[in-house]
Coordinates of N, CA and C in Angstrom, one line a residue:
M15 N -47.5 -41.5 28.0 CA -46.9 -42.2 26.6 C -46.2 -41.2 25.8
K16 N -45.1 -41.6 25.4 CA -44.1 -40.7 24.8 C -44.3 -40.3 23.3
Q17 N -44.2 -38.8 23.1 CA -44.7 -38.2 22.0 C -43.5 -38.7 20.7
R18 N -44.1 -38.7 19.7 CA -43.4 -39.6 18.5 C -43.2 -38.7 17.5
I19 N -41.8 -38.5 17.0 CA -41.5 -37.6 16.0 C -40.9 -38.4 15.0
V20 N -41.1 -38.0 13.7 CA -40.6 -38.8 12.5 C -39.3 -37.5 12.1
F21 N -38.2 -38.1 12.0 CA -37.1 -37.0 11.6 C -36.6 -37.7 10.2
V22 N -36.9 -36.6 9.3 CA -36.4 -37.0 8.0 C -35.2 -36.2 7.7
E23 N -33.6 -37.0 7.7 CA -32.5 -36.4 7.4 C -31.6 -37.4 7.0
D24 N -30.6 -37.0 6.1 CA -29.9 -37.9 5.2 C -28.4 -37.6 5.9
D25 N -27.9 -36.5 6.6 CA -26.9 -36.6 7.4 C -27.0 -37.5 8.5
G26 N -26.4 -38.7 8.3 CA -26.4 -39.4 9.5 C -26.0 -39.3 11.0
E27 N -24.8 -38.4 11.0 CA -24.2 -38.0 12.1 C -25.0 -36.9 12.6
L28 N -25.7 -35.9 11.9 CA -26.5 -34.9 12.9 C -27.8 -35.6 13.0
A29 N -28.3 -36.6 12.4 CA -29.6 -37.3 12.8 C -29.5 -38.0 14.1
E30 N -28.3 -38.7 14.3 CA -28.1 -39.3 15.4 C -27.8 -38.4 16.7
L31 N -27.0 -37.0 16.3 CA -26.8 -36.1 17.4 C -28.3 -35.6 17.9
I32 N -28.9 -34.9 16.9 CA -30.3 -34.3 17.2 C -31.4 -35.4 17.7
G33 N -31.3 -36.6 17.1 CA -32.4 -37.8 17.6 C -32.1 -38.3 19.0
G34 N -30.7 -38.3 19.2 CA -30.2 -38.8 20.7 C -30.8 -37.7 21.8
F35 N -30.4 -36.6 21.3 CA -31.0 -35.3 22.2 C -32.3 -35.4 22.6
L36 N -33.2 -35.5 21.4 CA -34.6 -35.6 21.7 C -35.3 -36.9 22.5
K37 N -34.4 -37.9 22.2 CA -34.4 -39.3 23.1 C -34.4 -38.9 24.5
S38 N -33.4 -38.0 24.5 CA -33.0 -37.9 26.3 C -34.1 -37.2 27.0
F39 N -34.9 -36.7 26.2 CA -36.3 -35.9 26.7 C -37.4 -36.5 26.5
E40 N -37.4 -37.9 26.4 CA -38.4 -38.8 26.5 C -39.3 -38.5 25.4
F41 N -38.8 -38.2 24.1 CA -39.5 -38.4 22.9 C -39.0 -39.6 22.3
E42 N -40.2 -40.3 21.4 CA -39.8 -41.4 20.6 C -39.5 -41.0 19.1
V43 N -38.2 -41.2 18.5 CA -37.7 -40.7 17.3 C -37.5 -41.9 16.1
E44 N -38.3 -41.6 15.2 CA -38.0 -42.4 13.8 C -37.2 -42.0 13.1
H45 N -36.1 -42.2 12.8 CA -35.3 -41.6 11.8 C -35.4 -42.3 10.5
L46 N -35.7 -41.6 9.5 CA -35.9 -41.7 7.8 C -34.6 -41.2 7.3
P47 N -33.9 -41.8 6.5 CA -32.6 -41.2 5.8 C -33.0 -40.5 4.5
D48 N -34.2 -40.7 3.9 CA -34.5 -40.0 2.7 C -35.9 -40.1 2.9
G49 N -36.4 -39.3 1.5 CA -38.1 -39.3 1.3 C -38.9 -40.3 0.8
S50 N -38.3 -41.4 0.5 CA -38.8 -42.2 -0.4 C -39.9 -43.2 0.5
T51 N -39.9 -43.2 1.6 CA -40.9 -43.8 2.5 C -42.0 -43.0 3.3
V52 N -41.3 -41.5 3.4 CA -42.0 -40.7 4.6 C -43.6 -40.8 4.4
I53 N -44.1 -40.6 3.1 CA -45.5 -40.5 2.9 C -46.3 -41.8 3.5
E54 N -45.9 -42.8 2.9 CA -46.3 -44.1 3.6 C -46.2 -44.5 5.0
R55 N -45.0 -43.8 5.7 CA -44.8 -44.2 6.9 C -45.9 -43.3 8.0
V56 N -46.0 -42.0 7.5 CA -46.8 -41.1 8.1 C -48.3 -41.4 7.9
R57 N -48.7 -42.1 6.9 CA -50.0 -42.5 6.8 C -50.3 -43.6 7.6
Q58 N -49.5 -44.5 7.6 CA -49.6 -45.8 8.4 C -49.5 -45.9 9.8
N59 N -48.8 -44.8 10.3 CA -48.7 -44.8 11.8 C -48.2 -43.1 12.2
P60 N -49.4 -42.3 12.0 CA -49.1 -40.3 11.9 C -48.3 -40.2 13.4
P61 N -47.2 -39.4 13.4 CA -46.5 -39.1 14.5 C -47.3 -37.7 15.0
D62 N -46.8 -37.4 16.2 CA -47.3 -36.1 16.6 C -46.4 -34.8 16.1
L63 N -45.2 -35.3 15.2 CA -44.9 -34.0 14.6 C -43.8 -34.7 13.6
V64 N -43.4 -33.9 12.6 CA -42.6 -34.3 11.5 C -41.6 -33.3 11.5
L65 N -40.3 -33.7 11.7 CA -39.0 -32.9 11.6 C -38.4 -33.2 10.0
L66 N -38.3 -32.1 9.3 CA -38.0 -32.5 7.9 C -36.9 -31.7 7.5
D67 N -35.9 -32.2 6.9 CA -35.0 -31.7 6.0 C -35.1 -31.3 4.7
V68 N -34.7 -30.2 4.3 CA -35.2 -29.7 2.9 C -34.2 -30.6 1.8
M69 N -33.0 -30.4 1.8 CA -32.1 -31.0 1.1 C -32.0 -32.4 1.2
L70 N -32.9 -33.2 0.5 CA -32.7 -34.8 0.6 C -32.4 -35.3 -0.7
P71 N -31.9 -36.6 -0.8 CA -31.6 -37.5 -1.9 C -33.0 -37.6 -2.6
G72 N -33.3 -37.7 -3.9 CA -34.7 -38.0 -4.3 C -35.7 -36.9 -4.0
K73 N -36.8 -37.1 -3.6 CA -37.7 -36.1 -3.4 C -37.3 -35.1 -2.2
D74 N -37.5 -33.8 -2.4 CA -36.8 -32.8 -1.4 C -37.9 -32.6 -0.4
G75 N -37.4 -32.1 0.6 CA -38.2 -31.7 1.8 C -39.5 -30.8 1.5
L76 N -39.5 -29.8 0.7 CA -40.4 -28.8 0.6 C -41.7 -29.7 -0.1
T77 N -41.3 -30.7 -1.0 CA -42.0 -31.3 -1.8 C -43.0 -32.3 -1.0
L78 N -42.0 -33.1 0.1 CA -42.5 -33.7 1.1 C -43.5 -33.1 1.9
C79 N -43.3 -31.7 2.3 CA -44.3 -30.9 3.1 C -45.4 -30.9 2.3
R80 N -45.5 -30.2 1.0 CA -46.7 -30.2 0.3 C -47.5 -31.3 0.3
E81 N -46.9 -32.4 0.0 CA -47.9 -33.7 -0.2 C -48.4 -34.1 1.2
L82 N -47.4 -33.9 2.4 CA -47.9 -34.4 3.6 C -49.1 -33.5 4.0
R83 N -49.3 -32.1 3.8 CA -50.2 -31.3 4.2 C -51.7 -31.6 3.5
T84 N -51.7 -32.6 2.4 CA -53.0 -32.9 2.0 C -53.8 -34.0 2.8
F85 N -52.8 -34.8 3.9 CA -53.9 -35.5 4.9 C -53.3 -35.5 6.2
Y86 N -52.2 -34.6 6.3 CA -51.6 -34.6 7.8 C -51.8 -33.2 8.4
S87 N -52.0 -33.0 9.7 CA -52.6 -31.6 10.1 C -51.8 -31.4 11.3
E88 N -50.9 -32.6 11.7 CA -49.9 -32.2 12.9 C -48.7 -31.4 12.6
P89 N -48.0 -30.8 13.3 CA -47.0 -30.1 13.3 C -45.6 -30.4 12.2
I90 N -45.3 -29.7 11.2 CA -44.2 -30.0 10.4 C -43.3 -28.9 10.6
V91 N -42.0 -29.4 11.0 CA -41.1 -28.2 11.5 C -39.7 -28.6 10.2
I92 N -39.6 -27.2 9.3 CA -38.4 -27.4 8.4 C -37.1 -27.5 9.4
L93 N -36.2 -28.2 9.1 CA -34.9 -28.1 9.4 C -33.9 -28.2 8.3
T94 N -33.3 -26.6 8.3 CA -32.5 -26.8 6.8 C -31.2 -26.0 7.0
S95 N -30.4 -25.9 6.2 CA -29.2 -24.9 6.2 C -29.4 -23.7 5.5
L96 N -30.3 -23.9 4.8 CA -30.9 -22.5 4.2 C -31.5 -21.5 4.7
N97 N -30.8 -20.8 5.1 CA -31.3 -19.6 5.7 C -31.4 -18.4 5.1
S98 N -32.6 -18.2 4.4 CA -33.0 -17.1 3.3 C -34.5 -16.8 3.6
D99 N -35.0 -15.6 3.3 CA -36.2 -15.0 3.6 C -37.3 -15.8 2.5
M100 N -36.9 -16.1 1.3 CA -37.7 -16.6 0.4 C -37.8 -18.1 0.6
N101 N -36.8 -18.6 1.2 CA -37.2 -20.3 1.7 C -38.0 -20.1 2.7
Q102 N -38.0 -19.5 3.8 CA -38.6 -19.5 5.0 C -40.5 -19.2 4.4
I103 N -40.5 -18.3 3.5 CA -41.6 -17.9 3.1 C -42.1 -19.1 2.2
L104 N -41.4 -19.6 1.5 CA -42.0 -20.7 0.7 C -42.5 -21.9 1.5
G105 N -41.5 -22.1 2.6 CA -42.1 -23.3 3.5 C -43.2 -22.9 4.1
F106 N -43.5 -21.8 4.5 CA -44.7 -21.2 5.4 C -46.1 -21.5 4.4
E107 N -45.8 -21.0 3.1 CA -46.7 -21.0 2.1 C -47.2 -22.4 2.0
I108 N -46.4 -23.4 2.0 CA -46.9 -24.9 1.3 C -47.2 -25.6 2.7
G109 N -47.3 -25.1 4.0 CA -47.8 -25.5 5.0 C -46.9 -26.2 6.3
A110 N -45.6 -25.7 6.0 CA -44.7 -25.8 7.3 C -45.1 -25.1 8.7
T111 N -45.1 -25.6 9.9 CA -45.5 -24.8 11.1 C -44.4 -23.9 11.4
D112 N -43.3 -24.7 11.3 CA -41.7 -23.5 11.7 C -40.8 -23.9 10.6
Y113 N -39.7 -23.1 10.7 CA -38.5 -23.1 9.8 C -37.6 -22.9 10.7
V114 N -36.7 -24.0 10.9 CA -35.4 -23.8 11.8 C -34.1 -24.2 11.2
V115 N -33.1 -23.2 11.4 CA -31.8 -23.4 10.8 C -31.2 -24.6 11.5
K116 N -30.0 -25.4 10.8 CA -29.3 -26.3 11.6 C -28.5 -25.9 12.7
T117 N -28.3 -24.4 12.5 CA -27.2 -24.0 13.4 C -27.9 -23.6 14.9
T118 N -29.1 -23.7 14.8 CA -29.9 -23.4 16.0 C -29.4 -24.3 17.2
P119 N -29.2 -24.0 18.1 CA -28.9 -24.8 19.6 C -29.9 -25.8 19.6
P120 N -29.4 -27.1 20.0 CA -30.6 -28.2 20.0 C -31.6 -27.9 21.0
A121 N -31.0 -27.0 22.4 CA -32.1 -26.7 23.2 C -33.2 -25.9 22.8
V122 N -32.8 -25.2 22.0 CA -33.7 -24.0 21.4 C -34.8 -24.9 20.4
L123 N -34.2 -25.7 19.6 CA -35.0 -26.5 18.8 C -36.0 -27.5 19.6
L124 N -35.5 -27.9 20.7 CA -36.3 -28.7 21.8 C -37.4 -28.0 22.2
A125 N -37.3 -26.6 22.5 CA -38.2 -25.4 23.0 C -39.2 -25.4 22.0
R126 N -38.9 -25.3 20.8 CA -39.9 -24.9 19.8 C -40.7 -26.1 19.4
I127 N -40.1 -27.3 19.4 CA -40.9 -28.5 19.2 C -41.9 -28.6 20.2
R128 N -41.4 -28.4 21.6 CA -42.3 -28.3 22.5 C -43.4 -27.6 22.6
A129 N -43.3 -26.4 22.2 CA -44.2 -25.3 22.1 C -45.3 -25.6 21.0
H130 N -44.8 -26.3 19.8 CA -46.0 -26.7 18.7 C -46.7 -27.7 18.9
L131 N -46.0 -28.6 20.0 CA -46.9 -29.8 20.4 C -47.9 -29.5 21.6
R132 N -47.1 -28.5 22.5 CA -48.1 -28.1 23.5 C -49.5 -27.2 22.9
Q133 N -49.1 -26.6 21.6 CA -50.4 -25.8 20.9 C -51.3 -26.8 20.6
T134 N -50.7 -28.0 19.6 CA -51.5 -29.0 19.0 C -52.4 -29.7 20.1
H135 N -52.0 -30.0 21.2 CA -52.6 -30.6 22.3 C -53.8 -29.9 22.7
T136 N -53.3 -28.2 23.1 CA -54.4 -27.2 23.4 C -55.5 -27.4 22.4
S137 N -55.2 -27.2 21.0 CA -56.4 -27.1 20.2 C -57.1 -28.3 19.9
T138 N -56.6 -29.3 20.3 CA -57.6 -30.6 20.1 C -58.5 -30.7 21.5
T139 N -58.4 -29.9 22.3 CA -59.2 -30.1 23.3 C -59.9 -29.0 23.8
A140 N -59.7 -27.7 23.3 CA -60.4 -26.6 23.4 C -60.0 -25.6 22.5
P141 N -61.1 -24.6 22.3 CA -60.6 -23.2 21.3 C -59.5 -22.5 21.7
A142 N -58.8 -21.9 20.8 CA -57.7 -21.1 21.1 C -58.2 -20.0 22.1
G143 N -57.7 -19.9 23.3 CA -58.1 -18.8 24.5 C -59.6 -19.1 24.8
P144 N -59.8 -18.2 25.7 CA -61.3 -18.0 26.3 C -62.4 -17.6 25.4
A145 N -63.5 -18.4 25.2 CA -64.6 -17.8 24.4 C -65.1 -16.5 24.6
P146 N -65.5 -16.0 23.8 CA -65.9 -14.6 23.9 C -67.5 -14.6 24.8
S147 N -68.0 -13.6 25.3 CA -69.5 -13.3 25.4 C -69.6 -14.7 26.4
G148 N -69.2 -14.8 27.5 CA -69.4 -16.2 28.4 C -68.8 -17.4 27.7
D149 N -69.7 -18.2 27.2 CA -69.3 -19.6 26.7 C -69.4 -19.7 25.1
R150 N -69.5 -18.6 24.6 CA -69.7 -18.4 23.2 C -68.9 -19.6 22.4
Q151 N -69.1 -20.4 21.5 CA -67.8 -21.2 20.9 C -68.0 -21.1 19.4
A152 N -69.0 -20.4 19.1 CA -69.5 -20.4 17.6 C -69.6 -18.9 17.0
L153 N -69.0 -18.3 16.1 CA -69.2 -16.8 15.7 C -69.8 -16.6 14.4
N154 N -70.7 -15.9 13.9 CA -71.3 -15.6 12.9 C -71.0 -14.1 12.4
F155 N -70.4 -14.1 11.2 CA -70.1 -13.2 10.6 C -70.7 -12.6 9.1
G156 N -72.0 -13.1 8.9 CA -72.4 -12.9 7.8 C -72.3 -14.3 7.0
K157 N -71.4 -14.2 5.8 CA -71.1 -15.1 5.0 C -70.1 -16.3 5.9
L158 N -69.3 -15.8 6.9 CA -68.3 -16.6 7.5 C -69.0 -17.0 9.0
Q159 N -69.1 -18.2 9.0 CA -69.2 -18.9 10.0 C -68.1 -19.8 10.9
I160 N -67.8 -19.6 12.1 CA -66.8 -20.4 12.5 C -67.3 -21.2 14.0
D161 N -67.1 -22.5 14.0 CA -67.6 -23.5 14.9 C -66.2 -23.7 15.6
A162 N -66.1 -23.6 17.1 CA -64.8 -24.0 17.8 C -65.0 -25.3 18.1
R163 N -66.4 -25.5 18.7 CA -66.3 -27.1 19.0 C -65.9 -28.2 18.1
N164 N -66.5 -28.1 16.9 CA -66.3 -28.6 15.8 C -64.9 -28.4 15.2
R165 N -64.4 -27.3 15.4 CA -63.0 -26.9 14.7 C -63.5 -26.8 13.3
T166 N -64.6 -26.2 12.9 CA -64.8 -26.0 11.4 C -65.1 -24.6 11.1
A167 N -65.1 -24.2 9.7 CA -65.4 -22.8 9.5 C -65.9 -23.0 8.0
T168 N -67.0 -22.3 7.9 CA -67.6 -22.0 6.4 C -67.6 -20.7 5.9
Y169 N -67.4 -20.3 4.5 CA -67.6 -19.3 4.1 C -68.2 -19.3 2.7
D170 N -69.4 -18.5 2.8 CA -70.2 -18.4 1.3 C -70.9 -19.7 1.2
R171 N -71.1 -20.5 2.6 CA -71.5 -21.6 2.5 C -71.0 -22.7 1.8
E172 N -69.7 -22.5 1.7 CA -68.6 -23.6 1.5 C -67.5 -23.7 2.7
P173 N -67.1 -25.1 2.7 CA -66.4 -25.5 3.8 C -64.7 -24.6 3.6
L174 N -64.1 -24.3 4.9 CA -62.9 -23.5 4.4 C -62.0 -25.0 5.0
H175 N -60.9 -25.1 4.1 CA -60.0 -26.1 4.2 C -58.8 -25.5 5.2
L176 N -58.6 -25.4 6.5 CA -57.6 -24.7 7.3 C -56.9 -25.8 7.8
S177 N -55.5 -25.8 8.3 CA -54.6 -26.5 8.8 C -55.2 -26.1 10.3
T178 N -54.5 -26.9 11.2 CA -54.5 -26.7 12.8 C -54.4 -25.1 13.1
G179 N -53.2 -24.8 12.7 CA -52.6 -23.6 13.0 C -53.4 -22.5 12.3
D180 N -53.9 -22.8 11.1 CA -54.7 -21.6 10.4 C -56.1 -21.5 11.0
F181 N -56.7 -22.6 11.5 CA -58.1 -22.4 11.9 C -58.0 -21.8 13.4
D182 N -57.0 -22.0 14.1 CA -56.5 -21.4 15.6 C -56.2 -19.8 15.6
L183 N -55.6 -19.5 14.3 CA -55.2 -18.0 13.8 C -56.6 -17.3 13.5
L184 N -57.5 -18.2 12.8 CA -58.8 -17.5 12.2 C -59.8 -17.3 13.6
W185 N -59.9 -18.5 14.5 CA -60.4 -18.1 15.6 C -60.1 -16.9 16.4
E186 N -58.8 -17.0 16.8 CA -58.3 -16.0 17.5 C -58.5 -14.4 17.1
L187 N -58.3 -14.3 15.9 CA -58.7 -12.7 15.4 C -60.3 -12.5 15.3
A188 N -61.0 -13.7 14.8 CA -62.6 -13.5 14.9 C -63.2 -13.2 16.2
R189 N -62.4 -13.7 17.3 CA -63.2 -13.7 18.5 C -62.6 -12.3 19.5
H190 N -61.6 -11.6 18.5 CA -61.2 -10.4 19.0 C -61.5 -9.3 17.9
A191 N -62.6 -9.7 17.0 CA -63.0 -8.6 16.1 C -63.0 -7.4 16.6
G192 N -62.5 -6.3 15.9 CA -62.5 -5.2 15.8 C -61.2 -4.7 16.7
E193 N -60.3 -5.4 17.3 CA -59.3 -5.3 18.0 C -58.1 -5.5 17.2
I194 N -56.9 -4.6 17.4 CA -55.8 -4.7 17.0 C -55.0 -5.8 17.7
L195 N -54.5 -7.1 17.1 CA -53.8 -8.1 17.8 C -52.2 -7.8 17.1
S196 N -51.2 -7.7 17.9 CA -49.8 -7.6 17.3 C -49.6 -9.1 16.9
R197 N -48.3 -8.9 16.2 CA -47.6 -10.3 16.0 C -47.4 -11.0 17.3
D198 N -46.7 -10.1 18.2 CA -46.3 -10.7 19.5 C -47.4 -11.5 20.1
H199 N -48.6 -10.8 20.2 CA -49.8 -11.4 20.9 C -50.1 -12.7 20.3
L200 N -49.8 -12.7 19.0 CA -50.5 -13.9 18.1 C -49.6 -15.1 18.2
L201 N -48.1 -14.8 18.1 CA -47.2 -15.8 18.5 C -47.2 -16.3 19.8
K202 N -47.4 -15.7 20.7 CA -47.3 -16.0 22.2 C -48.7 -16.8 22.5
T203 N -50.0 -16.5 21.8 CA -51.3 -17.4 22.2 C -51.1 -18.6 21.3
L204 N -50.8 -18.5 20.1 CA -50.8 -19.7 19.4 C -49.8 -20.7 19.2
R205 N -48.5 -20.1 19.6 CA -47.2 -20.8 19.6 C -46.5 -21.0 20.7
G206 N -46.8 -20.2 21.5 CA -46.0 -20.1 22.7 C -44.6 -19.5 22.8
I207 N -44.2 -18.7 21.8 CA -43.2 -18.3 21.4 C -43.0 -16.6 21.3
E208 N -42.1 -15.9 21.5 CA -42.4 -14.4 21.3 C -41.9 -14.0 19.7
Y209 N -42.5 -13.0 19.5 CA -41.8 -12.4 18.1 C -40.5 -11.8 18.3
D210 N -39.7 -12.0 17.2 CA -38.1 -11.9 17.5 C -37.9 -10.7 16.4
G211 N -39.1 -10.3 15.8 CA -38.9 -9.4 14.7 C -38.5 -9.8 13.4
M212 N -38.2 -11.0 13.4 CA -38.0 -11.5 12.0 C -39.0 -12.8 11.6
D213 N -39.8 -13.4 12.7 CA -40.7 -14.7 12.0 C -41.6 -14.1 11.4
R214 N -41.8 -14.5 10.1 CA -43.0 -14.3 9.2 C -44.0 -15.3 9.2
S215 N -44.2 -16.0 9.8 CA -45.0 -17.1 9.8 C -46.6 -16.8 10.0
I216 N -46.7 -15.5 10.9 CA -47.9 -15.1 10.9 C -48.3 -14.4 9.9
D217 N -47.7 -13.6 9.2 CA -47.8 -12.9 8.0 C -48.1 -13.5 6.8
V218 N -47.5 -14.9 6.7 CA -47.7 -15.9 5.7 C -49.2 -16.4 5.9
A219 N -49.4 -17.1 7.3 CA -50.6 -17.7 7.3 C -51.9 -16.6 7.5
I220 N -51.5 -15.3 7.6 CA -52.6 -14.1 7.1 C -53.0 -14.3 5.8
S221 N -51.8 -14.3 5.0 CA -52.1 -14.3 3.4 C -52.7 -15.4 3.0
R222 N -52.5 -16.4 3.5 CA -53.6 -17.7 3.2 C -54.9 -17.6 3.6
L223 N -55.3 -16.9 4.8 CA -56.6 -16.8 5.2 C -57.3 -15.8 4.2
R224 N -56.5 -14.7 3.8 CA -57.0 -13.9 3.1 C -57.4 -14.4 1.6
K225 N -56.6 -15.3 1.3 CA -57.0 -15.9 -0.1 C -58.3 -16.7 0.0
K226 N -58.3 -17.4 1.2 CA -59.4 -18.1 1.4 C -60.7 -17.4 1.5
L227 N -60.8 -16.4 2.3 CA -61.8 -15.4 2.5 C -61.9 -14.6 1.4
D228 N -61.3 -14.5 0.0 CA -61.6 -13.5 -1.1 C -61.4 -12.2 -0.6
D229 N -60.3 -12.1 0.3 CA -60.0 -10.5 0.7 C -58.7 -10.2 -0.2
D230 N -58.9 -9.0 -1.0 CA -58.2 -8.4 -1.7 C -56.6 -8.3 -1.0
P231 N -55.4 -9.0 -1.5 CA -54.2 -8.8 -0.7 C -53.4 -7.5 -0.9
N232 N -54.0 -7.0 -2.1 CA -53.4 -5.3 -2.1 C -54.1 -4.2 -1.3
E233 N -55.4 -4.5 -0.9 CA -56.1 -3.7 -0.1 C -57.0 -4.4 0.5
P234 N -56.8 -5.2 1.5 CA -57.8 -6.0 2.4 C -58.6 -5.3 3.2
R235 N -59.9 -5.7 3.2 CA -60.9 -5.2 4.2 C -61.4 -6.0 5.4
K236 N -61.0 -7.3 4.9 CA -61.6 -8.1 6.0 C -60.8 -8.4 7.1
I237 N -59.4 -8.8 6.9 CA -58.2 -8.9 7.7 C -57.3 -7.6 7.5
K238 N -57.4 -6.8 8.1 CA -56.6 -5.4 8.1 C -54.9 -5.6 8.6
T239 N -54.3 -4.9 7.6 CA -52.9 -4.9 8.3 C -53.0 -3.4 9.1
I240 N -52.6 -3.3 10.0 CA -52.4 -1.9 10.7 C -50.8 -1.5 11.1
R241 N -50.3 -1.0 10.0 CA -49.0 -0.4 9.9 C -48.4 -0.5 11.3
H242 N -47.4 -1.0 11.7 CA -46.6 -1.0 12.9 C -47.2 -1.4 14.1
K243 N -48.5 -1.8 14.0 CA -49.1 -2.7 15.0 C -49.7 -3.9 15.0
G244 N -50.1 -4.3 13.9 CA -50.5 -5.8 13.9 C -51.7 -6.1 12.6
Y245 N -52.6 -7.0 13.4 CA -53.9 -7.0 12.3 C -55.0 -7.0 13.0
L246 N -56.1 -6.5 12.2 CA -57.6 -6.2 12.5 C -58.5 -6.9 11.8
F247 N -59.3 -7.7 12.6 CA -60.4 -8.6 12.0 C -61.7 -7.7 11.8
A248 N -62.2 -7.5 10.6 CA -63.4 -6.2 10.6 C -64.7 -6.8 11.0
T249 N -65.5 -6.1 11.5 CA -66.6 -6.7 12.2 C -68.0 -6.3 11.2
D250 N -68.0 -5.5 10.1 CA -69.1 -5.4 9.7 C -68.9 -5.8 8.2
I251 N -67.9 -6.0 7.3 CA -67.7 -6.1 5.9 C -68.3 -7.2 5.4
W252 N -68.4 -8.4 6.3 CA -69.2 -9.7 6.1 C -70.4 -9.7 5.6
W253 N -71.3 -8.6 6.2 CA -72.8 -8.6 5.9 C -72.6 -7.5 4.7
Q254 N -71.7 -6.7 4.3 CA -71.8 -5.8 3.2 C -71.7 -6.6 1.8
E255 N -71.4 -7.9 1.6 CA -70.9 -8.1 0.2 C -72.1 -8.7 -0.6

């Protein structure tokens, strides 16, 4: 069965070019020329991935991304000509899976889409990476419990509302508690791509996790930043609160 992409782009020529390229690799592509019907279409028939332009007539892509994330957990890839750090950070903050500029070669866009779909498929069939200590698929850190079988997490007895990518990141960090994990390791494990020195998606996702876990962003103690090395999930702080 073909994987389905909803592609929202007001530039008809570009939509035909990219859509045709993706179709040649056995994707089913539904093109929407503006944001007026996106929410309704995704609710009615959820695709495997949404490819979303930012500059759209009427409702812009970032607003659509934020609204989609209230009910849609599959990958959302922002495709835009706005190549700035602040726009990328904003896109990741509101739930985008990836941020790709329109000058990116179609073959690279295809590779990134495939990586996200591959990761999503893996996430729905098994926890990220091998489970620690034999077959353990649930981890207990005092106030924090993570269950990979059901893909749920609770903190201080309250459920954590996490996207697919954020749950996978939390599980990967937690199952390696006490170890420093580099951005390169996290990107390769979770998204199948190498760290290019510029990608901020892991940093932004870490920031989201810290907020949900009441971790001080100025002096984090639960998910620590290890300068020039990566991130470390603390092992004992959870029982000390």
